[in-house]
Short mmCIF file of C-alpha atoms in Angstrom, two decimals:
data_model
loop_
_atom_site.label_atom_id
_atom_site.label_comp_id
_atom_site.label_asym_id
_atom_site.label_seq_id
_atom_site.Cartn_x
_atom_site.Cartn_y
_atom_site.Cartn_z
CA MET A 24 111.88 43.86 69.78
CA THR A 25 108.06 43.61 70.20
CA SER A 26 106.63 40.68 68.39
CA PRO A 27 104.51 41.41 65.60
CA TRP A 28 101.77 38.66 67.22
CA ALA A 29 102.14 39.84 70.91
CA PRO A 30 98.92 40.94 71.19
CA LEU A 31 96.93 37.89 70.01
CA ARG A 32 98.19 36.32 73.41
CA GLN A 33 95.50 39.04 75.09
CA PRO A 34 92.39 36.20 74.84
CA VAL A 35 90.39 39.27 74.08
CA PHE A 36 92.45 40.88 71.77
CA ARG A 37 92.49 37.90 70.00
CA VAL A 38 88.90 37.07 70.02
CA LEU A 39 87.81 40.60 68.67
CA TRP A 40 90.60 40.18 66.02
CA VAL A 41 89.06 37.40 64.59
CA ALA A 42 85.65 38.53 64.55
CA VAL A 43 87.04 41.97 62.84
CA LEU A 44 88.65 39.51 60.34
CA ALA A 45 84.95 37.64 59.32
CA GLY A 46 83.55 41.42 59.40
CA ASN A 47 86.21 42.65 56.70
CA VAL A 48 86.35 39.65 54.43
CA GLY A 49 82.62 40.44 54.90
CA THR A 50 82.55 44.16 53.19
CA TRP A 51 85.56 43.48 50.90
CA MET A 52 83.18 40.79 49.30
CA GLN A 53 80.06 43.03 49.70
CA THR A 54 82.50 46.10 47.85
CA VAL A 55 83.38 43.15 45.08
CA GLY A 56 80.25 41.47 44.76
CA ALA A 57 78.38 45.61 44.21
CA GLN A 58 81.06 46.91 41.89
CA TRP A 59 80.98 44.22 39.79
CA LEU A 60 76.96 44.12 39.69
CA VAL A 61 77.58 47.44 37.89
CA VAL A 62 80.17 47.26 35.60
CA HIS A 63 77.90 46.19 32.77
CA GLU A 64 75.69 49.05 33.42
CA ARG A 65 76.08 52.36 30.88
CA ASP A 66 78.84 54.53 31.97
CA ALA A 67 80.28 51.81 34.47
CA ALA A 68 83.61 54.09 35.48
CA THR A 69 80.84 56.43 37.48
CA TRP A 70 79.07 53.36 38.54
CA VAL A 71 81.33 51.90 40.22
CA SER A 72 83.59 55.23 41.49
CA LEU A 73 80.05 55.24 43.41
CA VAL A 74 79.87 52.38 44.86
CA GLN A 75 83.27 53.50 46.26
CA THR A 76 82.23 56.88 46.85
CA VAL A 77 78.91 55.88 49.24
CA THR A 78 80.96 53.45 50.74
CA MET A 79 83.38 55.98 52.55
CA LEU A 80 80.33 58.65 52.51
CA PRO A 81 79.00 58.00 55.59
CA VAL A 82 82.26 57.77 57.04
CA LEU A 83 83.13 61.22 56.28
CA LEU A 84 79.77 62.40 57.47
CA LEU A 85 78.87 59.99 60.64
CA ALA A 86 82.63 59.31 61.47
CA LEU A 87 83.04 62.30 64.62
CA PRO A 88 80.07 62.26 65.65
CA SER A 89 80.35 57.99 66.05
CA GLY A 90 83.40 59.08 68.19
CA ALA A 91 82.12 61.60 70.23
CA LEU A 92 79.43 58.44 70.95
CA ALA A 93 81.86 56.63 71.93
CA ASP A 94 83.60 58.39 73.75
CA ARG A 95 80.35 59.18 75.99
CA PHE A 96 78.78 56.00 75.86
CA ASP A 97 79.85 52.07 76.72
CA ARG A 98 81.96 50.85 73.57
CA ARG A 99 81.23 47.38 74.07
CA ARG A 100 77.48 47.58 73.52
CA LEU A 101 77.91 50.42 70.71
CA LEU A 102 79.44 48.21 68.54
CA LEU A 103 76.79 45.46 69.61
CA THR A 104 74.21 47.37 68.80
CA THR A 105 75.41 48.39 65.10
CA GLN A 106 76.49 45.04 64.50
CA VAL A 107 72.57 44.25 64.41
CA ALA A 108 71.39 46.87 62.71
CA LEU A 109 74.30 45.41 60.31
CA PHE A 110 73.03 42.52 59.75
CA ALA A 111 68.92 43.02 59.51
CA VAL A 112 70.60 45.81 56.38
CA ALA A 113 72.62 42.71 54.62
CA SER A 114 69.93 40.35 54.98
CA ALA A 115 67.33 42.90 53.34
CA LEU A 116 69.72 43.26 50.59
CA THR A 117 70.31 39.97 50.65
CA VAL A 118 66.88 39.04 49.60
CA LEU A 119 66.11 41.21 47.34
CA THR A 120 69.47 40.96 45.38
CA ALA A 121 68.06 37.25 44.94
CA ALA A 122 64.78 38.23 43.89
CA ASP A 123 66.79 40.24 41.13
CA LEU A 124 65.14 43.38 42.54
CA MET A 125 68.50 45.47 43.18
CA PRO A 126 68.97 48.22 40.01
CA PRO A 127 71.87 50.67 40.99
CA PRO A 128 70.09 53.12 42.70
CA LEU A 129 69.45 51.52 45.08
CA LEU A 130 72.11 49.59 45.38
CA LEU A 131 73.85 52.82 45.98
CA VAL A 132 71.20 53.10 48.68
CA PHE A 133 71.97 49.53 50.84
CA THR A 134 75.81 50.67 50.06
CA PHE A 135 75.03 53.71 51.89
CA LEU A 136 73.06 52.02 54.51
CA LEU A 137 75.97 49.67 55.11
CA GLY A 138 78.36 52.45 55.14
CA VAL A 139 76.70 54.25 57.89
CA GLY A 140 77.02 51.06 59.79
CA GLN A 141 81.05 50.80 59.87
CA ALA A 142 80.90 54.88 60.60
CA LEU A 143 79.56 53.58 63.77
CA THR A 144 81.91 50.77 63.89
CA LEU A 145 85.62 51.99 63.21
CA PRO A 146 85.92 55.21 65.79
CA ALA A 147 84.90 52.55 68.92
CA TRP A 148 86.61 49.20 67.81
CA GLN A 149 90.09 52.00 67.25
CA ALA A 150 89.32 53.40 70.97
CA VAL A 151 88.95 49.76 72.28
CA ILE A 152 92.14 48.35 71.25
CA PRO A 153 94.53 50.32 73.60
CA GLU A 154 91.75 48.98 76.39
CA VAL A 155 92.50 45.22 75.26
CA VAL A 156 96.66 45.78 74.49
CA SER A 157 99.57 47.35 77.00
CA ARG A 158 100.90 50.32 75.42
CA ASP A 159 104.13 48.78 74.23
CA GLU A 160 101.92 46.58 72.12
CA LEU A 161 100.33 49.35 70.29
CA PRO A 162 102.43 49.49 67.42
CA SER A 163 101.99 45.64 66.49
CA ALA A 164 98.63 45.58 67.06
CA SER A 165 98.06 48.79 64.77
CA ALA A 166 100.19 46.35 62.43
CA LEU A 167 97.94 43.58 63.23
CA GLY A 168 94.73 45.41 62.10
CA ALA A 169 96.63 46.23 58.89
CA VAL A 170 97.09 42.63 58.75
CA ASN A 171 93.58 42.03 59.86
CA THR A 172 92.34 43.98 56.54
CA ASN A 173 94.41 42.66 54.15
CA LEU A 174 94.10 39.04 55.24
CA ALA A 175 90.42 40.21 54.54
CA ARG A 176 91.65 41.83 51.62
CA SER A 177 92.97 39.19 49.91
CA ALA A 178 90.25 36.35 51.11
CA GLY A 179 86.85 38.50 50.50
CA PRO A 180 87.22 39.40 46.79
CA ALA A 181 88.34 36.10 45.47
CA VAL A 182 86.34 34.31 47.76
CA ALA A 183 83.49 36.48 45.90
CA GLY A 184 84.60 36.54 42.73
CA LEU A 185 84.25 32.55 42.70
CA LEU A 186 80.43 33.52 44.22
CA VAL A 187 79.55 36.26 41.74
CA ALA A 188 81.14 34.00 38.36
CA HIS A 189 79.53 30.84 40.09
CA VAL A 190 76.37 31.67 42.01
CA GLY A 191 75.79 35.72 42.01
CA SER A 192 75.89 38.62 43.84
CA ALA A 193 72.82 37.52 46.21
CA ALA A 194 75.24 34.76 48.13
CA VAL A 195 77.88 37.66 48.19
CA PHE A 196 75.44 40.28 50.17
CA GLY A 197 74.44 36.63 52.20
CA LEU A 198 78.03 35.86 53.56
CA ASN A 199 78.16 39.83 54.61
CA ALA A 200 74.98 39.58 56.60
CA LEU A 201 77.12 36.56 58.38
CA SER A 202 79.66 38.57 59.21
CA PHE A 203 77.94 40.37 61.28
CA ALA A 204 76.46 37.97 63.26
CA VAL A 205 80.03 36.71 63.67
CA PHE A 206 81.34 40.51 65.26
CA ALA A 207 77.76 40.67 67.50
CA VAL A 208 78.64 36.97 68.79
CA ALA A 209 82.01 37.71 69.76
CA LEU A 210 81.16 40.98 71.39
CA GLY A 211 78.39 39.43 73.71
CA TRP A 212 80.98 37.07 74.72
CA TRP A 213 83.03 39.94 75.42
CA ARG A 214 83.08 41.14 79.60
CA ARG A 215 84.24 44.74 79.33
CA PRO A 216 85.66 45.73 82.40
CA ALA A 217 83.73 48.23 84.23
CA GLN A 218 83.98 52.13 84.41
CA VAL A 219 84.45 55.19 86.02
CA PRO A 220 81.00 57.03 85.06
CA ASP A 221 81.38 60.40 84.16
CA SER A 222 80.40 62.61 86.98
CA HIS A 223 80.45 64.99 84.56
CA PRO A 224 78.54 63.31 81.10
CA GLU A 225 79.36 65.82 78.39
CA HIS A 226 76.39 66.68 75.92
CA LEU A 227 76.96 65.08 71.96
CA GLY A 228 77.09 69.40 70.63
CA SER A 229 79.53 69.74 73.98
CA ALA A 230 81.88 66.23 73.16
CA LEU A 231 82.03 67.53 69.25
CA ARG A 232 83.48 70.93 70.00
CA ALA A 233 85.67 69.56 72.69
CA GLY A 234 86.83 66.78 69.67
CA GLY A 235 87.36 69.35 66.82
CA ARG A 236 88.90 71.92 69.76
CA TYR A 237 91.22 69.37 70.89
CA VAL A 238 92.55 68.28 66.96
CA ARG A 239 92.47 72.03 66.01
CA TYR A 240 95.33 72.72 68.87
CA SER A 241 97.40 69.32 68.64
CA PRO A 242 99.99 70.31 65.61
CA THR A 243 101.08 66.79 65.53
CA VAL A 244 97.43 65.55 65.24
CA ARG A 245 96.63 67.78 62.27
CA LEU A 246 100.02 66.91 60.94
CA LEU A 247 99.37 63.12 60.92
CA LEU A 248 96.30 64.00 58.87
CA LEU A 249 97.86 65.95 56.75
CA ARG A 250 100.25 62.96 55.70
CA VAL A 251 97.28 60.79 55.48
CA VAL A 252 95.60 63.31 53.32
CA LEU A 253 98.16 63.39 50.57
CA PHE A 254 98.83 60.19 50.68
CA VAL A 255 95.37 58.00 50.52
CA LEU A 256 94.40 61.00 47.89
CA PRO A 257 96.39 59.62 44.96
CA GLY A 258 96.50 56.10 46.44
CA SER A 259 92.48 55.61 46.05
CA VAL A 260 92.74 55.32 42.62
CA VAL A 261 93.66 51.87 42.65
CA TRP A 262 90.85 50.71 45.13
CA GLY A 263 88.47 52.73 43.02
CA LEU A 264 89.30 51.93 39.41
CA LEU A 265 90.89 48.12 39.87
CA PRO A 266 87.87 46.65 38.76
CA LEU A 267 88.24 48.27 35.18
CA VAL A 268 91.85 47.88 35.19
CA ALA A 269 91.16 44.18 35.38
CA HIS A 270 87.83 44.29 33.28
CA GLN A 271 89.56 46.89 30.40
CA GLU A 272 93.59 46.99 30.10
CA LEU A 273 93.66 42.82 31.51
CA GLY A 274 90.50 41.30 30.41
CA MET A 275 90.53 39.58 33.32
CA GLY A 276 86.77 38.45 35.01
CA ALA A 277 85.30 39.01 38.58
CA SER A 278 87.98 35.94 39.63
CA GLY A 279 91.15 38.10 38.18
CA TYR A 280 89.87 40.74 39.68
CA GLY A 281 89.92 39.16 42.89
CA ILE A 282 93.22 37.69 42.28
CA LEU A 283 94.70 41.61 41.50
CA LEU A 284 92.67 42.38 45.61
CA ALA A 285 94.38 38.86 46.62
CA ALA A 286 98.30 41.21 45.63
CA LEU A 287 97.22 44.33 47.45
CA GLY A 288 96.26 41.97 49.81
CA ILE A 289 99.33 39.55 50.36
CA GLY A 290 101.72 42.94 50.12
CA ALA A 291 99.90 44.44 52.96
CA ILE A 292 100.20 41.28 55.34
CA ALA A 293 104.02 40.88 54.35
CA GLY A 294 104.59 44.29 54.81
CA ALA A 295 102.85 43.84 58.24
CA LEU A 296 105.45 41.12 58.84
CA LEU A 297 107.67 43.76 58.95
CA MET A 298 106.63 46.17 60.41
CA PRO A 299 108.94 45.56 63.44
CA ARG A 300 112.36 45.81 61.29
CA ILE A 301 110.75 48.77 59.04
CA ARG A 302 110.09 50.69 62.44
CA GLU A 303 114.20 50.11 63.28
CA LEU A 304 115.41 50.55 60.15
CA LEU A 305 113.54 53.55 58.78
CA SER A 306 112.47 57.15 60.96
CA PRO A 307 108.54 58.28 59.70
CA ASP A 308 109.95 60.49 56.93
CA GLN A 309 111.78 58.13 55.64
CA LEU A 310 109.42 55.53 55.77
CA ILE A 311 106.95 58.28 54.16
CA VAL A 312 109.31 59.12 50.82
CA ALA A 313 110.01 54.87 51.09
CA ALA A 314 106.19 54.14 50.95
CA GLY A 315 105.35 57.37 48.55
CA ILE A 316 107.84 56.34 46.00
CA VAL A 317 107.32 52.70 45.39
CA TYR A 318 102.95 53.02 45.43
CA GLY A 319 103.93 55.61 43.14
CA GLY A 320 106.52 53.59 41.00
CA ALA A 321 103.74 50.40 41.37
CA LEU A 322 100.69 53.81 39.83
CA VAL A 323 103.14 54.72 36.33
CA VAL A 324 103.48 50.71 35.85
CA VAL A 325 99.67 50.17 36.31
CA ALA A 326 99.12 52.43 33.39
CA LEU A 327 101.95 51.50 30.85
CA VAL A 328 103.03 47.79 31.51
CA PRO A 329 99.09 46.33 30.27
CA ASP A 330 100.45 42.78 31.36
CA ARG A 331 99.10 40.63 33.84
CA PHE A 332 101.82 39.24 35.49
CA ALA A 333 103.76 42.88 35.94
CA VAL A 334 100.46 44.66 36.90
CA THR A 335 100.38 41.78 39.64
CA ALA A 336 103.69 41.63 41.10
CA VAL A 337 103.62 45.76 41.20
CA LEU A 338 100.39 45.66 43.07
CA VAL A 339 102.13 43.29 45.51
CA ALA A 340 104.49 46.10 46.15
CA ALA A 341 101.77 49.15 46.38
CA GLY A 342 100.43 47.28 49.11
CA LEU A 343 103.31 46.77 51.07
CA ALA A 344 103.55 50.29 50.95
CA TRP A 345 100.08 51.51 51.83
CA MET A 346 99.62 48.59 54.78
CA ALA A 347 103.43 50.48 56.28
CA LEU A 348 102.43 53.87 55.56
CA VAL A 349 98.90 53.72 57.11
CA SER A 350 99.70 51.07 60.10
CA ARG A 351 102.45 53.94 61.22
CA MET A 352 99.99 56.61 61.05
CA ASN A 353 97.28 54.59 62.90
CA ALA A 354 100.15 53.85 65.80
CA THR A 355 100.99 56.93 66.10
CA LEU A 356 98.05 58.02 66.77
CA GLN A 357 96.70 55.19 68.86
CA LEU A 358 99.88 56.61 70.90
CA PHE A 359 99.42 60.17 71.45
CA LEU A 360 96.16 60.60 71.42
CA PRO A 361 95.10 60.32 75.86
CA ASN A 362 91.90 58.05 76.45
CA TRP A 363 89.20 60.84 77.29
CA VAL A 364 89.09 62.04 73.04
CA ARG A 365 90.66 58.70 71.49
CA ALA A 366 87.39 57.73 69.78
CA ARG A 367 86.89 61.48 68.31
CA GLY A 368 90.09 61.85 67.58
CA PHE A 369 89.75 58.86 65.27
CA GLY A 370 86.65 59.24 64.36
CA ILE A 371 88.48 62.43 62.62
CA TYR A 372 91.00 60.09 61.45
CA GLN A 373 87.64 58.67 59.95
CA VAL A 374 86.43 61.48 57.82
CA VAL A 375 89.68 62.53 56.63
CA PHE A 376 90.89 58.71 55.11
CA ALA A 377 87.63 58.33 53.97
CA GLY A 378 86.82 61.61 53.14
CA GLY A 379 90.53 61.03 51.19
CA GLN A 380 89.53 57.64 49.58
CA ALA A 381 85.93 59.15 48.44
CA LEU A 382 86.86 62.55 46.76
CA GLY A 383 89.78 60.22 45.06
CA ALA A 384 87.79 57.44 44.07
CA PHE A 385 85.71 59.69 42.32
CA ALA A 386 87.64 62.27 41.02
CA TRP A 387 89.71 59.58 39.33
CA GLY A 388 86.51 58.04 38.69
CA GLN A 389 85.48 61.59 36.15
CA VAL A 390 89.11 61.54 34.95
CA THR A 391 88.80 57.90 33.80
CA SER A 392 85.53 59.09 31.83
CA LEU A 393 87.24 62.34 30.34
CA PHE A 394 90.66 61.19 29.70
CA SER A 395 91.45 57.24 30.01
CA LEU A 396 92.21 54.85 32.61
CA LYS A 397 95.59 55.10 31.51
CA VAL A 398 95.70 59.30 32.29
CA ALA A 399 94.31 58.77 35.59
CA TYR A 400 96.68 56.61 37.41
CA LEU A 401 99.75 58.60 35.92
CA ALA A 402 97.65 61.42 37.43
CA ALA A 403 97.51 59.74 40.35
CA ALA A 404 101.17 58.94 40.53
CA VAL A 405 102.43 62.77 40.06
CA VAL A 406 100.08 63.77 42.35
CA MET A 407 101.92 60.87 44.90
CA LEU A 408 105.49 62.17 44.33
CA ALA A 409 104.68 65.65 44.86
CA GLY A 410 103.12 64.59 47.92
CA THR A 411 105.63 63.06 48.84
CA ALA A 412 107.92 65.46 48.44
CA THR A 413 106.15 67.71 50.66
CA VAL A 414 107.88 66.00 53.64
CA VAL A 415 110.57 68.15 53.54
CA TRP A 416 108.64 70.90 54.90
CA TRP A 417 105.92 69.33 56.85
CA PRO A 418 107.56 66.24 58.60
CA VAL A 419 106.48 63.89 61.33
CA ARG A 420 108.08 63.66 64.70
CA GLU A 421 108.36 60.16 67.05
CA VAL A 422 105.67 60.27 70.07
CA ASP A 423 106.60 56.60 71.45
CA GLY A 424 108.11 58.63 74.35
CA THR A 425 105.16 60.77 74.92
CA ASP A 426 103.08 59.90 78.79
CA ARG A 427 99.38 60.33 77.42
CA SER A 428 98.14 58.80 80.66
CA PRO A 429 95.69 60.86 83.03
CA ALA A 430 97.49 63.31 85.53
CA ILE A 431 95.01 65.11 88.26
CA TYR A 432 96.96 67.32 89.84
CA TRP A 433 95.24 70.92 89.76
CA ALA A 434 93.90 71.07 93.20
CA GLU A 435 90.18 71.27 93.68
CA PRO A 436 88.33 74.43 92.98
CA HIS A 437 86.47 75.57 96.36
CA LEU A 438 84.24 78.68 95.74
CA MET A 439 81.65 80.68 98.06
CA LEU A 440 79.12 80.66 94.70
CA GLU A 441 78.67 76.79 93.80
CA PRO A 442 77.92 77.25 89.65
CA HIS A 443 75.82 75.64 87.81
CA LEU A 444 77.42 72.81 85.87
CA GLY A 445 76.11 74.45 82.65
CA GLU A 446 77.09 77.88 83.81
CA GLY A 447 79.91 79.67 81.71
CA PRO A 448 81.67 81.45 80.22
CA VAL A 449 84.00 80.79 83.00
CA LEU A 450 87.22 83.24 83.23
CA VAL A 451 90.13 81.33 84.84
CA THR A 452 93.86 84.09 85.74
CA ALA A 453 96.43 82.37 86.75
CA VAL A 454 99.19 84.84 89.02
CA TYR A 455 102.69 84.36 88.43
CA GLN A 456 105.73 85.88 90.48
CA VAL A 457 108.29 85.50 87.83
CA ASP A 458 112.04 87.08 88.23
CA GLU A 459 113.41 89.49 84.97
CA ALA A 460 116.27 87.25 84.31
CA ASN A 461 113.43 84.00 83.68
CA ALA A 462 111.00 86.48 82.06
CA ASP A 463 111.74 85.43 78.15
CA ALA A 464 112.30 81.77 79.75
CA PHE A 465 108.91 81.65 81.21
CA ARG A 466 107.22 83.33 78.17
CA ALA A 467 108.31 80.48 75.79
CA ALA A 468 107.36 77.64 78.80
CA MET A 469 103.84 79.20 78.92
CA GLU A 470 103.35 79.21 75.25
CA GLN A 471 103.64 75.73 75.21
CA LEU A 472 101.20 75.75 77.90
CA ARG A 473 99.24 77.68 76.35
CA GLY A 474 98.47 74.36 74.25
CA SER A 475 97.54 72.12 76.69
CA ARG A 476 94.73 74.89 77.84
CA GLN A 477 93.23 74.77 74.22
CA ARG A 478 93.35 71.31 73.50
CA THR A 479 91.35 70.28 76.90
CA GLY A 480 88.82 72.42 76.85
CA ALA A 481 89.60 76.62 76.68
CA THR A 482 88.59 78.48 73.89
CA ARG A 483 90.71 81.31 74.54
CA TRP A 484 93.89 82.48 75.69
CA GLY A 485 96.24 84.86 76.72
CA LEU A 486 99.52 85.46 78.77
CA PHE A 487 99.99 89.77 80.26
CA ARG A 488 102.64 91.39 82.21
CA ASP A 489 101.26 93.97 84.67
CA GLY A 490 102.19 97.53 84.01
CA GLU A 491 102.64 98.66 87.80
CA ASP A 492 104.94 95.55 88.72
CA PRO A 493 106.82 93.85 86.05
CA ALA A 494 107.64 90.50 87.80
CA LYS A 495 103.83 90.03 87.39
CA PHE A 496 102.57 87.74 84.86
CA VAL A 497 98.64 86.98 84.50
CA GLU A 498 97.11 83.99 82.59
CA ILE A 499 94.08 84.22 81.88
CA TYR A 500 91.88 81.62 79.52
CA GLN A 501 88.80 80.90 79.35
CA VAL A 502 86.54 77.90 78.85
CA PRO A 503 82.97 77.80 77.56
CA THR A 504 80.66 75.97 80.90
CA TRP A 505 81.43 75.09 84.54
CA ALA A 506 81.11 71.75 83.74
CA GLU A 507 84.25 71.48 80.99
CA HIS A 508 86.51 73.41 83.33
CA LEU A 509 86.02 70.59 86.03
CA ARG A 510 86.66 67.57 82.71
CA GLN A 511 90.06 69.68 83.18
CA HIS A 512 90.64 69.00 86.83
CA GLU A 513 89.27 65.07 86.21
CA GLY A 514 91.08 63.51 83.65
CA ARG A 515 91.65 65.52 80.69
CA LEU A 516 95.21 66.67 81.71
CA THR A 517 97.75 63.93 80.65
CA GLN A 518 101.30 63.70 82.23
CA ARG A 519 102.88 65.22 79.47
CA ASP A 520 100.61 68.53 80.15
CA GLU A 521 101.76 68.60 83.73
CA SER A 522 105.31 68.72 83.26
CA VAL A 523 104.75 71.12 80.87
CA GLU A 524 103.12 72.70 83.42
CA GLU A 525 106.00 71.89 85.75
CA ARG A 526 108.37 73.65 83.48
CA ALA A 527 107.17 77.06 83.63
CA VAL A 528 106.00 76.78 87.21
CA ALA A 529 109.57 76.38 87.57
CA LEU A 530 110.80 79.55 86.03
CA ALA A 531 108.22 81.55 88.73
CA ARG A 532 108.70 82.26 91.67
CA GLY A 533 105.98 79.33 92.74
CA PRO A 534 103.03 77.66 91.85
CA ALA A 535 100.47 80.43 90.96
CA GLU A 536 97.49 82.40 92.81
CA VAL A 537 94.44 80.45 89.99
CA THR A 538 90.73 82.37 90.63
CA HIS A 539 87.91 81.61 88.88
CA LEU A 540 85.29 84.26 87.32
CA LEU A 541 81.98 83.57 86.88
CA PRO A 542 79.42 85.65 84.63
CA ALA A 543 78.66 89.02 86.91
CA ASP A 544 75.07 88.28 86.55
CA TYR A 545 75.08 84.86 87.94
CA GLN A 546 72.64 84.08 90.96
CA HIS A 547 73.20 82.05 93.76
#
């Protein structure tokens, strides 16, 4: 069993992890400072939920383009540039707040800009982690990411609550600016190994389409995203409306709100420490059920038991459940996604995660405005438990043994016509000779191969049988451009794809005869 602390033995991961911790502490301090700045406004429920919404909205809008940028450009430089820009925005927010020139609408604008920076940061950082730890350490690294977030969630709000109460929100915003500077310094220190340049770099538009196509044709990724939505959408009621629980239901000030957030963080940290044991004891589906029941039960207690000690205690359990499920889904995605599309995959993950939080925060805020805080929490508990029950129909499988390392096994194409990289569409045909005894098994194997073709570039795919020669099966698939097909040859395929193709070929009389068809009006 890998130690939960093993990735911290890697110097680069350790330094970056500490720097990200500083950034996360600053971000949580920023959230507390911004929410408390509007908690006394008229219609506070709407303003508080809007702070959460505009924080997450940029991730919803920009995470996928950010992932495409991180897959195309140097991830270290992208992260460094982003932190410098965030430092400038946070510094301006600090100065204006100190000068008492920060009305709620302007606060939302600055919060949105900081969210844009986070949208640029998250996919790139998630894609960097597998570069600095081994595959065996990835689950522990993911759990440490949760520890990082929840240490920040524990320390940031508590410190922010004290600062808001005694100094004001400007001090909180200033420390957030400093946290971006710390991350920038750490990135400047890291010397990322030289990367092999992409011989056929993608344009942003084609990169976005390729990322979307990969997720569309990957049932495993789609299922992980669904499980995240079903948990985060009702779970976001805590993050969106906890200030109102502290202020209206429990009569607690800014410091008390910090204590409640710290309880969530403590539970999450405990969960991260227990993750290796949890992974041994519980399958993914069992974990989904356990986390849903614990979190849903905590929501019921928050709604029905207006006692500070009871609410604090169940928030510890809720934090553990939140961390356990989100960390498991995150680690599974990191293990499954191949490197060429990892940042884009995490960009889509962040869109789903942030979208669930933003939509949930806004929806539960509106339920509170129309009915009451108690109704919002009880409704969220019902949605949480209902979503948990769907594991019967949509279970999650283990992917730890799936080999996602690159495999370059296709023969290099030799054409009499040399197409331009942007030429297309390109039609690829593969002719197989298959004995009748193997025909059914071959068709089943080719259906598995279909997913590989479509995830890596094919926009259309079909398998046909020759009416005159029943032993002849013809696979036909279309890719948008010649460059896109070359990317299939040069690094998009994985060891798993190779094993799937080998099973199909083993059922034929030999390797397929492959041809590449270009548009008829192509001029050499």
